[in-house]
């Protein structure tokens, strides 16, 4: 009979030690969830992206369903930096889990100003949401290209001593190069990835289902894309990769860890089942105990590639 083990679910993201690899995806986590589970069971708390000033967000409708997921074009409504400093930070500082603050901006200078402003005691890491349109690059997201990714992450690196995570976009055709650019510019981790750009039309009215016409797809439909990108980035980079996209079951979590992720973020699944993250923490620990797996190191990056795989996929 196997010896009973208490598995160590801890994971290291750069200098940050997390008690387990389960954390929320930005924009899908709120104070209300404290009503349904103990938020301190999570590996970290990742907040909705904030921008420097007040912003109203996009026209409605801002969300719509699609098979195997949803689409959103929320547009980052933000109460700005003052609300973050005066209201949100004191609230979240009451928890033990490390606080990750997601920031975004439409220009390099605005990004830098915000990064400086959120580098406060009580913040454990900054997640740079570089999937937003960069006004200085014709509205193309920073994370679409290695050069714009390098420039913005280098600027952010220069203005904070906090761990800096770069959240990539699945809309780029060169994820490994973008990941490497973020790493070379000083990012401490990659979050892979944000929503995938999509569109939906109501045929009866011939109108777009989202007020913004296009929006970001999330949920199970994008999981294979996020998993593939996680694998590509983990192979190309030495900094930790945090997988994100369509994760809703323990099997999904394990797939991302095997592909090379050192932690995962859960987004859309929380809307369907608000306690899912707490259950995944328990399920992961129980699975590790049952399998005799003593630490996550025995799972992370253990994908076995069949000899016959030749890299041709079409
Ligand atoms: C309603 C909604 C709001 C989101 N808001 C943000 C946001 O503010 N910042 C961000 O970086 N990502 C945001 N995302 C993207 C998620 O963090 C995540 O990257 C994406 O949804 C893929 O994960 P999922 O399939 O588990 O939802 C949002 C997603 C949804 C569905």
Short mmCIF file of C-alpha atoms and ligand atoms in Angstrom, two decimals:
data_model
loop_
_atom_site.label_atom_id
_atom_site.label_comp_id
_atom_site.label_asym_id
_atom_site.label_seq_id
_atom_site.Cartn_x
_atom_site.Cartn_y
_atom_site.Cartn_z
CA UNK A 1 0.00 0.00 0.00
CA UNK A 2 1.25 3.51 -0.85
CA UNK A 3 2.30 5.72 2.09
CA UNK A 4 -0.24 8.44 2.78
CA UNK A 5 1.18 11.77 1.67
CA UNK A 6 0.03 15.32 2.20
CA UNK A 7 0.71 16.82 -1.22
CA UNK A 8 2.38 20.19 -1.55
CA UNK A 9 0.20 22.22 -3.92
CA UNK A 10 2.51 25.25 -3.65
CA UNK A 11 3.92 26.89 -6.76
CA UNK A 12 6.50 29.57 -7.34
CA UNK A 13 5.87 32.46 -9.74
CA UNK A 14 9.24 34.23 -9.75
CA UNK A 15 9.80 35.50 -6.22
CA UNK A 16 6.15 34.98 -5.32
CA UNK A 17 5.28 31.76 -3.48
CA UNK A 18 1.63 30.73 -3.95
CA UNK A 19 -0.08 28.13 -1.74
CA UNK A 20 -1.68 26.58 -4.82
CA UNK A 21 -1.87 27.28 -8.57
CA UNK A 22 -5.55 28.31 -8.74
CA UNK A 23 -6.38 31.99 -9.14
CA UNK A 24 -9.09 34.07 -10.82
CA UNK A 25 -8.74 35.63 -14.27
CA UNK A 26 -8.95 39.41 -14.32
CA UNK A 27 -12.47 40.78 -14.79
CA UNK A 28 -14.25 37.69 -13.49
CA UNK A 29 -13.53 38.04 -9.78
CA UNK A 30 -15.31 40.25 -7.29
CA UNK A 31 -15.92 40.90 -3.61
CA UNK A 32 -19.33 39.18 -3.94
CA UNK A 33 -17.66 35.78 -4.23
CA UNK A 34 -16.73 36.08 -0.54
CA UNK A 35 -20.42 35.28 0.14
CA UNK A 36 -20.04 31.81 -1.34
CA UNK A 37 -16.52 30.65 -0.43
CA UNK A 38 -13.45 31.57 1.60
CA UNK A 39 -11.41 33.64 -0.87
CA UNK A 40 -8.22 32.88 1.07
CA UNK A 41 -8.19 29.30 -0.27
CA UNK A 42 -6.98 30.72 -3.60
CA UNK A 43 -3.37 30.93 -4.70
CA UNK A 44 -3.74 34.65 -5.48
CA UNK A 45 -6.37 37.33 -6.03
CA UNK A 46 -6.32 38.95 -9.48
CA UNK A 47 -8.43 42.09 -9.81
CA UNK A 48 -10.34 43.51 -12.76
CA UNK A 49 -8.11 45.65 -14.97
CA UNK A 50 -8.00 49.26 -13.89
CA UNK A 51 -7.14 52.24 -16.04
CA UNK A 52 -5.82 55.55 -14.82
CA UNK A 53 -8.95 57.69 -15.06
CA UNK A 54 -12.69 57.12 -14.86
CA UNK A 55 -14.09 55.23 -17.86
CA UNK A 56 -17.64 54.27 -18.69
CA UNK A 57 -16.88 51.17 -20.79
CA UNK A 58 -18.55 50.05 -24.02
CA UNK A 59 -22.15 50.43 -25.23
CA UNK A 60 -24.58 47.64 -24.30
CA UNK A 61 -25.16 44.75 -24.82
CA UNK A 62 -21.73 43.93 -23.40
CA UNK A 63 -22.00 40.16 -23.23
CA UNK A 64 -23.61 37.41 -25.27
CA UNK A 65 -23.68 33.63 -25.17
CA UNK A 66 -22.08 31.39 -27.75
CA UNK A 67 -21.75 27.63 -27.97
CA UNK A 68 -19.14 26.50 -25.39
CA UNK A 69 -18.52 29.93 -23.96
CA UNK A 70 -19.40 33.58 -24.13
CA UNK A 71 -18.34 36.83 -25.74
CA UNK A 72 -17.78 40.11 -24.00
CA UNK A 73 -17.01 43.65 -24.99
CA UNK A 74 -17.09 45.25 -21.56
CA UNK A 75 -14.46 47.85 -22.51
CA UNK A 76 -12.82 48.11 -19.07
CA UNK A 77 -15.10 50.49 -17.20
CA UNK A 78 -12.88 51.88 -14.48
CA UNK A 79 -13.26 54.03 -11.41
CA UNK A 80 -9.63 55.00 -11.80
CA UNK A 81 -6.58 55.02 -9.61
CA UNK A 82 -8.10 56.97 -6.68
CA UNK A 83 -10.84 54.38 -6.15
CA UNK A 84 -8.24 51.62 -6.32
CA UNK A 85 -5.97 53.23 -3.73
CA UNK A 86 -8.67 54.44 -1.35
CA UNK A 87 -11.30 51.70 -1.50
CA UNK A 88 -10.16 48.53 -3.27
CA UNK A 89 -6.66 48.17 -1.89
CA UNK A 90 -7.71 48.45 1.80
CA UNK A 91 -10.48 45.88 1.18
CA UNK A 92 -8.26 43.30 -0.54
CA UNK A 93 -5.39 43.87 1.91
CA UNK A 94 -7.66 42.24 4.50
CA UNK A 95 -7.00 38.88 2.83
CA UNK A 96 -3.89 36.73 3.10
CA UNK A 97 -3.68 35.70 -0.57
CA UNK A 98 -1.23 37.74 -2.67
CA UNK A 99 -2.95 40.60 -4.48
CA UNK A 100 -2.32 40.94 -8.21
CA UNK A 101 -3.37 44.24 -9.75
CA UNK A 102 -4.19 44.26 -13.45
CA UNK A 103 -3.51 47.51 -15.29
CA UNK A 104 -4.03 48.71 -18.83
CA UNK A 105 -3.72 51.86 -20.91
CA UNK A 106 -4.00 53.06 -24.47
CA UNK A 107 -0.55 54.66 -24.58
CA UNK A 108 2.92 53.93 -23.19
CA UNK A 109 3.00 57.07 -21.03
CA UNK A 110 -0.39 56.35 -19.51
CA UNK A 111 0.70 52.76 -18.78
CA UNK A 112 3.84 53.97 -17.02
CA UNK A 113 1.94 56.52 -14.90
CA UNK A 114 -0.56 53.87 -13.81
CA UNK A 115 2.14 51.31 -13.07
CA UNK A 116 3.93 53.78 -10.81
CA UNK A 117 0.67 54.71 -9.11
CA UNK A 118 -0.34 51.11 -8.26
CA UNK A 119 3.11 50.09 -6.99
CA UNK A 120 1.94 50.34 -3.39
CA UNK A 121 2.45 48.31 -0.21
CA UNK A 122 -0.07 45.47 -0.19
CA UNK A 123 0.27 44.82 -3.93
CA UNK A 124 2.11 41.53 -4.56
CA UNK A 125 2.38 41.74 -8.35
CA UNK A 126 1.25 43.79 -11.33
CA UNK A 127 -0.38 42.09 -14.29
CA UNK A 128 0.01 44.21 -17.42
CA UNK A 129 -3.00 43.66 -19.65
CA UNK A 130 -1.25 44.41 -22.93
CA UNK A 131 -4.09 43.02 -25.02
CA UNK A 132 -5.77 46.41 -25.18
CA UNK A 133 -5.56 48.67 -28.25
CA UNK A 134 -2.52 50.92 -28.40
CA UNK A 135 -3.62 54.27 -29.80
CA UNK A 136 -0.04 54.99 -30.90
CA UNK A 137 -0.06 51.84 -33.07
CA UNK A 138 -3.34 52.42 -34.95
CA UNK A 139 -5.29 50.67 -32.23
CA UNK A 140 -3.39 47.40 -32.57
CA UNK A 141 -2.93 45.72 -29.19
CA UNK A 142 0.56 45.97 -27.65
CA UNK A 143 0.65 42.15 -27.35
CA UNK A 144 0.11 41.58 -31.07
CA UNK A 145 3.79 42.04 -31.86
CA UNK A 146 7.13 41.33 -30.17
CA UNK A 147 8.45 44.89 -30.68
CA UNK A 148 5.50 46.71 -29.09
CA UNK A 149 5.41 44.10 -26.31
CA UNK A 150 9.10 44.64 -25.61
CA UNK A 151 8.76 48.43 -25.54
CA UNK A 152 5.81 48.55 -23.16
CA UNK A 153 7.12 45.88 -20.77
CA UNK A 154 10.57 47.52 -20.70
CA UNK A 155 8.94 50.85 -19.77
CA UNK A 156 6.85 49.19 -17.05
CA UNK A 157 9.85 47.26 -15.74
CA UNK A 158 11.68 50.55 -15.35
CA UNK A 159 9.00 52.04 -13.10
CA UNK A 160 8.21 49.30 -10.57
CA UNK A 161 10.14 46.89 -8.35
CA UNK A 162 7.09 44.66 -7.99
CA UNK A 163 6.85 41.35 -9.87
CA UNK A 164 5.52 42.15 -13.34
CA UNK A 165 3.31 39.70 -15.24
CA UNK A 166 2.61 40.23 -18.95
CA UNK A 167 -0.83 39.06 -20.09
CA UNK A 168 -0.61 38.01 -23.72
CA UNK A 169 -3.26 37.97 -26.43
CA UNK A 170 -4.38 34.86 -28.35
CA UNK A 171 -4.86 37.11 -31.37
CA UNK A 172 -1.16 37.21 -32.18
CA UNK A 173 0.28 34.81 -34.73
CA UNK A 174 3.61 34.65 -32.93
CA UNK A 175 2.97 33.84 -29.25
CA UNK A 176 6.42 32.41 -28.48
CA UNK A 177 8.15 35.50 -29.93
CA UNK A 178 5.81 37.84 -28.03
CA UNK A 179 6.41 35.82 -24.84
CA UNK A 180 10.17 36.00 -25.32
CA UNK A 181 9.97 39.74 -25.97
CA UNK A 182 8.13 40.22 -22.66
CA UNK A 183 10.69 38.05 -20.89
CA UNK A 184 13.67 39.86 -22.43
CA UNK A 185 12.13 43.20 -21.43
CA UNK A 186 11.99 42.08 -17.79
CA UNK A 187 8.61 40.42 -17.21
CA UNK A 188 8.62 37.97 -14.30
CA UNK A 189 5.80 35.80 -15.68
CA UNK A 190 3.48 35.42 -18.66
CA UNK A 191 -0.27 35.05 -18.41
CA UNK A 192 -1.45 33.08 -21.45
CA UNK A 193 -3.91 34.42 -22.43
CA UNK A 194 -6.69 36.98 -22.78
CA UNK A 195 -9.90 36.60 -24.82
CA UNK A 196 -9.94 35.83 -28.56
CA UNK A 197 -11.46 38.41 -30.85
CA UNK A 198 -14.80 37.28 -32.29
CA UNK A 199 -18.17 38.47 -33.53
CA UNK A 200 -21.79 37.38 -33.45
CA UNK A 201 -24.80 38.59 -35.50
CA UNK A 202 -28.51 38.41 -34.72
CA UNK A 203 -29.90 37.35 -38.08
CA UNK A 204 -33.49 38.54 -37.47
CA UNK A 205 -32.43 42.15 -36.86
CA UNK A 206 -29.16 41.93 -38.81
CA UNK A 207 -27.43 43.66 -35.92
CA UNK A 208 -24.33 42.67 -34.02
CA UNK A 209 -25.07 40.89 -30.73
CA UNK A 210 -22.51 43.10 -28.97
CA UNK A 211 -22.84 46.87 -28.76
CA UNK A 212 -19.15 47.12 -29.66
CA UNK A 213 -19.71 44.90 -32.77
CA UNK A 214 -16.67 42.72 -31.95
CA UNK A 215 -15.71 41.20 -28.62
CA UNK A 216 -13.59 38.68 -26.78
CA UNK A 217 -14.46 34.97 -26.76
CA UNK A 218 -13.87 33.04 -23.56
CA UNK A 219 -14.78 29.70 -22.03
CA UNK A 220 -14.28 26.09 -23.21
CA UNK A 221 -14.31 27.10 -26.92
CA UNK A 222 -10.91 28.81 -26.57
CA UNK A 223 -9.26 26.19 -24.33
CA UNK A 224 -7.32 24.40 -27.10
CA UNK A 225 -5.91 27.75 -28.28
CA UNK A 226 -4.85 28.81 -24.77
CA UNK A 227 -3.38 25.37 -24.09
CA UNK A 228 -1.39 25.43 -27.33
CA UNK A 229 -0.09 28.93 -26.58
CA UNK A 230 0.81 27.91 -23.01
CA UNK A 231 2.84 25.03 -24.41
CA UNK A 232 4.54 27.26 -26.99
CA UNK A 233 5.42 29.95 -24.43
CA UNK A 234 6.57 27.47 -21.77
CA UNK A 235 8.91 25.86 -24.32
CA UNK A 236 10.25 29.20 -25.55
CA UNK A 237 10.66 31.01 -22.22
CA UNK A 238 12.28 30.35 -18.85
CA UNK A 239 9.98 32.64 -16.84
CA UNK A 240 6.81 31.04 -15.39
CA UNK A 241 3.72 30.73 -17.55
CA UNK A 242 0.25 31.06 -16.04
CA UNK A 243 -2.34 29.35 -18.25
CA UNK A 244 -5.73 30.94 -18.83
CA UNK A 245 -8.59 30.17 -21.20
CA UNK A 246 -11.54 27.83 -20.89
CA UNK A 247 -10.42 26.10 -17.72
CA UNK A 248 -13.36 24.68 -15.77
CA UNK A 249 -12.45 21.16 -14.59
CA UNK A 250 -9.60 19.45 -12.75
CA UNK A 251 -8.70 17.72 -16.01
CA UNK A 252 -8.32 21.16 -17.66
CA UNK A 253 -6.05 22.33 -14.81
CA UNK A 254 -3.87 19.24 -15.18
CA UNK A 255 -3.65 19.67 -18.96
CA UNK A 256 -2.29 23.21 -18.55
CA UNK A 257 0.19 22.11 -15.86
CA UNK A 258 1.41 19.23 -18.03
CA UNK A 259 1.78 21.68 -20.95
CA UNK A 260 4.12 23.73 -18.77
CA UNK A 261 1.98 26.21 -16.81
CA UNK A 262 3.01 26.80 -13.20
CA UNK A 263 -0.42 28.17 -12.29
CA UNK A 264 -3.80 28.74 -13.93
CA UNK A 265 -6.45 31.42 -13.99
CA UNK A 266 -10.17 30.68 -14.03
CA UNK A 267 -12.55 33.15 -15.68
CA UNK A 268 -15.83 32.29 -17.41
CA UNK A 269 -16.28 29.07 -15.38
CA UNK A 270 -16.87 31.22 -12.27
CA UNK A 271 -19.93 32.81 -13.92
CA UNK A 272 -21.42 29.36 -14.42
CA UNK A 273 -20.39 28.04 -11.01
CA UNK A 274 -19.27 30.69 -8.50
CA UNK A 275 -17.53 28.17 -6.18
CA UNK A 276 -15.58 26.42 -8.97
CA UNK A 277 -12.16 27.80 -7.93
CA UNK A 278 -12.50 26.55 -4.34
CA UNK A 279 -13.57 23.14 -5.62
CA UNK A 280 -10.63 22.96 -8.01
CA UNK A 281 -8.21 23.67 -5.12
CA UNK A 282 -9.68 20.74 -3.15
CA UNK A 283 -9.92 18.45 -6.18
CA UNK A 284 -6.29 19.09 -7.13
CA UNK A 285 -5.05 18.31 -3.61
CA UNK A 286 -7.21 15.15 -3.37
CA UNK A 287 -6.11 13.98 -6.81
CA UNK A 288 -2.43 14.48 -5.94
CA UNK A 289 -2.90 12.52 -2.68
CA UNK A 290 -4.74 9.71 -4.46
CA UNK A 291 -2.07 9.52 -7.22
CA UNK A 292 0.87 9.71 -4.79
CA UNK A 293 2.01 13.00 -6.36
CA UNK A 294 3.86 14.92 -3.64
CA UNK A 295 4.44 18.23 -5.44
CA UNK A 296 3.35 20.12 -8.57
CA UNK A 297 6.89 19.77 -9.87
CA UNK A 298 5.99 16.18 -10.69
CA UNK A 299 3.28 17.41 -13.08
CA UNK A 300 4.45 20.74 -14.55
CA UNK A 301 5.93 20.47 -18.04
CA UNK A 302 5.79 16.66 -18.15
CA UNK A 303 4.14 16.40 -21.56
CA UNK A 304 5.39 13.31 -23.38
CA UNK A 305 5.79 13.90 -27.11
CA UNK A 306 5.25 10.86 -29.32
CA UNK A 307 8.34 9.97 -31.38
CA UNK A 308 6.33 10.31 -34.58
CA UNK A 309 5.32 13.95 -33.96
CA UNK A 310 6.96 15.99 -36.72
CA UNK A 311 5.50 19.43 -36.01
CA UNK A 312 3.31 19.49 -39.11
CA UNK A 313 -0.27 20.26 -38.10
CA UNK A 314 -2.12 21.03 -41.32
C1 LIG B 1 -16.73 39.40 -18.52
C2 LIG B 1 -15.24 39.36 -18.72
C3 LIG B 1 -14.46 40.44 -18.34
C4 LIG B 1 -13.07 40.41 -18.50
N1 LIG B 1 -12.31 41.47 -18.11
C5 LIG B 1 -10.97 41.41 -18.22
C6 LIG B 1 -10.16 42.47 -17.75
O1 LIG B 1 -10.63 43.46 -17.20
N2 LIG B 1 -8.81 42.36 -17.91
C7 LIG B 1 -8.22 41.26 -18.48
O2 LIG B 1 -6.99 41.21 -18.58
N3 LIG B 1 -8.97 40.23 -18.92
C8 LIG B 1 -10.32 40.28 -18.80
N4 LIG B 1 -11.08 39.23 -19.21
C9 LIG B 1 -10.41 38.05 -19.80
C10 LIG B 1 -10.20 36.97 -18.75
O3 LIG B 1 -9.35 37.44 -17.71
C11 LIG B 1 -9.57 35.71 -19.38
O4 LIG B 1 -8.30 36.05 -19.91
C12 LIG B 1 -10.42 35.15 -20.51
O5 LIG B 1 -11.80 35.26 -20.20
C13 LIG B 1 -10.10 33.68 -20.80
O6 LIG B 1 -10.32 32.88 -19.67
P1 LIG B 1 -11.70 32.06 -19.43
O7 LIG B 1 -11.96 31.30 -20.69
O8 LIG B 1 -11.41 31.18 -18.25
O9 LIG B 1 -12.76 33.06 -19.16
C14 LIG B 1 -12.46 39.25 -19.06
C15 LIG B 1 -13.26 38.16 -19.42
C16 LIG B 1 -14.62 38.20 -19.26
C17 LIG B 1 -15.43 36.99 -19.66
#
